Amino acid sequence: MICKYVFGSPIETGAVVAQIQESAEDLSWMELEKTKGGIRLSCRMEDSDVVYGLGEQMRGMNKRGFTYVSDALDDAIHTESRHSLYGGHNFLILSRREQSSFGIFVDDPGRVAFDVGETQMDRLEVTAGPDCVVYFIVGESVKDIAKQFRRMIGRSYIPPKWAFGYQQSRWGYINEADVREVVRRHHGQGIPLDAVYLDIDYMEDYKDFTVDKEKFPDLAGLAGEMKEEGVHLVPIIDAGVKIEEGYPVYEEGIEEGYFCKEEDGEAFVGAVWPGKVHFPDVLNSRAREWFGGKYRGLMEQGIDGFWNDMNEPAIFYSEKNLERVMDEILAMRGENLDLHAFFHMKDILLGLSNNPEDYRSFYHDLDGVKVRHDRVHNLYGFYMTRAAAEAFGRIAPDKRTLLFSRSSYIGMHRYGGIWTGDNMSWWSHLLLSVQQMPSLNLCGILYTGSDIGGFGGDATEDLLLRWLEFAIFTPLMRNHAALGTREQEVYQFSHVEAFRRIIRIRYGLLPYLYSEYMKAALEDELYFRPLAFDYPEDAHAVKVEDQLMVGESIMAAPVYVQNATGRYVYLPEDMLLVRMRSLKERTCEVMARGHHYVEMALDEVVFFVKKGHALPLAVLDDDLLSTADLEGAAYEWISFGDGPVEYVLYEDDGISKEYTPREDWKRMTVDGR
Ligand code: MIG
């Protein structure tokens, strides 16, 4: 059951697709208070209550003990004290033992805060509004609540199958030669690879939809050549459009009034990579159609995947604020800067970026309704991505195109995936990534993953090995790193053979991972789940923060501690431990319910199979180099059960939008071992 409450006069955000009647009854799950700025909803939490959800936010799967603020922010230091990351994912489930559990979705694209027992350990407090819609969902179980929510927000994005292959990225691949080298060094050593990313350097002066002719004289040629090898090129698109006479995107945008405007009607000037930019008003349907249409040029050159960046939107500084700050600082020249003056100077300089006042200084034209940006801030990345997805629907209607974004809001999950942004080469961020996955799935975001090896900082070989051993399960499996950091392509390290074996295990698992992804997308299910979702009666499962259910058959328990040669694993029931050094070197062992210390060598993949379940494993040729080579592969099966075990296998061509209907999914019966 879903109940809907409307406060003030909210805009249509596009998060919800189901038609839901406003509730006639009073809101009863939480106490409601109207405040000056909006509304406050609060309730008591029992010690045994657990809070799930909130998408990509920091911290654990159980969100208790902190305040999370939906206020899309470009912040590259994801420490545990951070209240906001790139997205606005305002859905959580309060899972309770004594009373009925419920889900709450706050459809408010402005700032929303979830104080989940930070101020008072036993209180959940949500502040939002003034204009917002709040939904409460009750159901038989947390799984059921999650499913009802997913039904309400619509089907998750489905990428092409090649986007489940291994992908390599780095901010710092400058030209054609760099791209060729990445492919050569993977494929040359038998390491499968399906995509190479083009970061901002492929553009001419960071101008969207341009290609630097010196570095990439023939992008179409390169894309074609790469595709022959099974490799897709995936360019980045940034939100800001460079202000430059003669640059068509700028000129058309000005001409048609497609950029976000200040109060007086002048286009807002911010600055990002190219220096001064305007932001396309993607919340306006005409501007959206126009901006999305710009992707066509690259698609005509053979590009079939994109990542949208800087769309919080990130602002290094605004023209106006910079003027003010400069004036102030110049006036300080020659002064004796005491403590206050000095820190004030530092504050105003640091405060130039992503300044709340800047976000209050420009407007969107929601097809006739003028809305100040801060009220809809969290929608920007969503609508930029929607612009692209809708354009793909016109440009390549029958084909799936890879698309994911940095900033997002619930609703965007129908148009693309996300990556979790600028993490660091920290062990704690490997664990964070594990914990973000189920929370993101709850918010509908299925196509997702983190920068493997970490974006900022220097990755070590052992970190990369362990990270890959987890990332073989994430739909987006991309190694990405920042400019200036240690090169972290797998071939930069000494145990190339170990990396090759691990990445090949991903390809071996692909029939299962893809089948599970597709079933989850088509049936509004969760691909990643906290253990408690599958074992609600198990009082211990609920405490496990570092293991995950992956699809219907697998439980993952990654190592995320440096120098550990194994870890404690909790088995909520008897399971089959599968240990792989390679697809061929595999051992299985039945383990009893309970706690175990399991050895996991640095170059091994270890996972567990649930009782009564099975999974297919593709038999790979030794020379498999990309998902294209998976075509026609034979399967072997891993299964665990007393008698025959069933597995429902989803298959399709991986590229068309004609998904296999439920009645044609293959019901496989294999022997339990
Ligand atoms: O401010 O395009 O999160 O993945 O490599 C940095 C350069 C801008 C941020 C993205 C990152 C990307 C980088 N971008």
JSON list of N, CA and C in Angstrom, two decimals, residues 2 90 131 170 182 184 244 256 259 261 270 278 292 297 437 528 584 626 648:
[
{"chain": "A", "resi": 2, "resn": "ILE", "atom": "N", "xyz": [0.48, 2.20, -0.83]},
{"chain": "A", "resi": 2, "resn": "ILE", "atom": "CA", "xyz": [1.24, 3.45, -0.92]},
{"chain": "A", "resi": 2, "resn": "ILE", "atom": "C", "xyz": [0.33, 4.63, -0.58]},
{"chain": "A", "resi": 90, "resn": "ASN", "atom": "N", "xyz": [16.20, 10.18, -2.18]},
{"chain": "A", "resi": 90, "resn": "ASN", "atom": "CA", "xyz": [15.43, 10.40, -0.95]},
{"chain": "A", "resi": 90, "resn": "ASN", "atom": "C", "xyz": [14.50, 9.25, -0.56]},
{"chain": "A", "resi": 131, "resn": "ASP", "atom": "N", "xyz": [7.73, 22.81, -0.67]},
{"chain": "A", "resi": 131, "resn": "ASP", "atom": "CA", "xyz": [6.92, 22.17, -1.71]},
{"chain": "A", "resi": 131, "resn": "ASP", "atom": "C", "xyz": [7.45, 20.76, -1.97]},
{"chain": "A", "resi": 170, "resn": "ARG", "atom": "N", "xyz": [40.98, 6.53, -17.71]},
{"chain": "A", "resi": 170, "resn": "ARG", "atom": "CA", "xyz": [41.91, 7.34, -16.94]},
{"chain": "A", "resi": 170, "resn": "ARG", "atom": "C", "xyz": [41.81, 8.77, -17.44]},
{"chain": "A", "resi": 182, "resn": "VAL", "atom": "N", "xyz": [46.29, 1.36, -24.67]},
{"chain": "A", "resi": 182, "resn": "VAL", "atom": "CA", "xyz": [45.49, 0.70, -23.63]},
{"chain": "A", "resi": 182, "resn": "VAL", "atom": "C", "xyz": [44.91, -0.61, -24.18]},
{"chain": "A", "resi": 184, "resn": "ARG", "atom": "N", "xyz": [45.94, -2.33, -26.84]},
{"chain": "A", "resi": 184, "resn": "ARG", "atom": "CA", "xyz": [47.01, -3.28, -27.18]},
{"chain": "A", "resi": 184, "resn": "ARG", "atom": "C", "xyz": [47.54, -3.98, -25.94]},
{"chain": "A", "resi": 244, "resn": "GLU", "atom": "N", "xyz": [32.05, 31.05, -26.06]},
{"chain": "A", "resi": 244, "resn": "GLU", "atom": "CA", "xyz": [33.05, 31.37, -27.08]},
{"chain": "A", "resi": 244, "resn": "GLU", "atom": "C", "xyz": [32.37, 31.68, -28.40]},
{"chain": "A", "resi": 256, "resn": "GLU", "atom": "N", "xyz": [18.63, 30.90, -28.92]},
{"chain": "A", "resi": 256, "resn": "GLU", "atom": "CA", "xyz": [17.31, 30.34, -28.58]},
{"chain": "A", "resi": 256, "resn": "GLU", "atom": "C", "xyz": [16.95, 30.54, -27.10]},
{"chain": "A", "resi": 259, "resn": "PHE", "atom": "N", "xyz": [19.87, 28.66, -22.21]},
{"chain": "A", "resi": 259, "resn": "PHE", "atom": "CA", "xyz": [20.71, 28.53, -21.01]},
{"chain": "A", "resi": 259, "resn": "PHE", "atom": "C", "xyz": [19.96, 29.04, -19.77]},
{"chain": "A", "resi": 261, "resn": "LYS", "atom": "N", "xyz": [19.10, 31.25, -16.72]},
{"chain": "A", "resi": 261, "resn": "LYS", "atom": "CA", "xyz": [19.21, 32.70, -16.66]},
{"chain": "A", "resi": 261, "resn": "LYS", "atom": "C", "xyz": [19.14, 33.24, -15.23]},
{"chain": "A", "resi": 270, "resn": "GLY", "atom": "N", "xyz": [28.93, 30.78, -15.08]},
{"chain": "A", "resi": 270, "resn": "GLY", "atom": "CA", "xyz": [29.72, 30.04, -14.10]},
{"chain": "A", "resi": 270, "resn": "GLY", "atom": "C", "xyz": [31.05, 29.71, -14.75]},
{"chain": "A", "resi": 278, "resn": "HIS", "atom": "N", "xyz": [28.03, 28.62, -19.78]},
{"chain": "A", "resi": 278, "resn": "HIS", "atom": "CA", "xyz": [26.60, 28.69, -19.46]},
{"chain": "A", "resi": 278, "resn": "HIS", "atom": "C", "xyz": [26.12, 27.26, -19.23]},
{"chain": "A", "resi": 292, "resn": "GLY", "atom": "N", "xyz": [20.23, 17.36, -26.07]},
{"chain": "A", "resi": 292, "resn": "GLY", "atom": "CA", "xyz": [20.32, 15.92, -26.35]},
{"chain": "A", "resi": 292, "resn": "GLY", "atom": "C", "xyz": [20.68, 15.67, -27.80]},
{"chain": "A", "resi": 297, "resn": "GLY", "atom": "N", "xyz": [26.18, 14.03, -33.19]},
{"chain": "A", "resi": 297, "resn": "GLY", "atom": "CA", "xyz": [27.43, 14.16, -33.93]},
{"chain": "A", "resi": 297, "resn": "GLY", "atom": "C", "xyz": [28.42, 13.06, -33.56]},
{"chain": "A", "resi": 437, "resn": "MET", "atom": "N", "xyz": [26.24, -0.27, -2.98]},
{"chain": "A", "resi": 437, "resn": "MET", "atom": "CA", "xyz": [25.53, -1.00, -4.04]},
{"chain": "A", "resi": 437, "resn": "MET", "atom": "C", "xyz": [24.07, -1.33, -3.71]},
{"chain": "A", "resi": 528, "resn": "PHE", "atom": "N", "xyz": [21.51, -6.34, -6.04]},
{"chain": "A", "resi": 528, "resn": "PHE", "atom": "CA", "xyz": [22.30, -6.41, -4.80]},
{"chain": "A", "resi": 528, "resn": "PHE", "atom": "C", "xyz": [21.37, -6.26, -3.61]},
{"chain": "A", "resi": 584, "resn": "LYS", "atom": "N", "xyz": [39.35, -22.38, -14.56]},
{"chain": "A", "resi": 584, "resn": "LYS", "atom": "CA", "xyz": [39.62, -23.82, -14.58]},
{"chain": "A", "resi": 584, "resn": "LYS", "atom": "C", "xyz": [40.00, -24.37, -13.21]},
{"chain": "A", "resi": 626, "resn": "SER", "atom": "N", "xyz": [36.73, -10.02, -25.47]},
{"chain": "A", "resi": 626, "resn": "SER", "atom": "CA", "xyz": [35.64, -9.09, -25.15]},
{"chain": "A", "resi": 626, "resn": "SER", "atom": "C", "xyz": [34.33, -9.85, -25.09]},
{"chain": "A", "resi": 648, "resn": "VAL", "atom": "N", "xyz": [16.54, -19.97, -13.41]},
{"chain": "A", "resi": 648, "resn": "VAL", "atom": "CA", "xyz": [15.84, -19.34, -14.53]},
{"chain": "A", "resi": 648, "resn": "VAL", "atom": "C", "xyz": [16.84, -18.43, -15.26]}
]
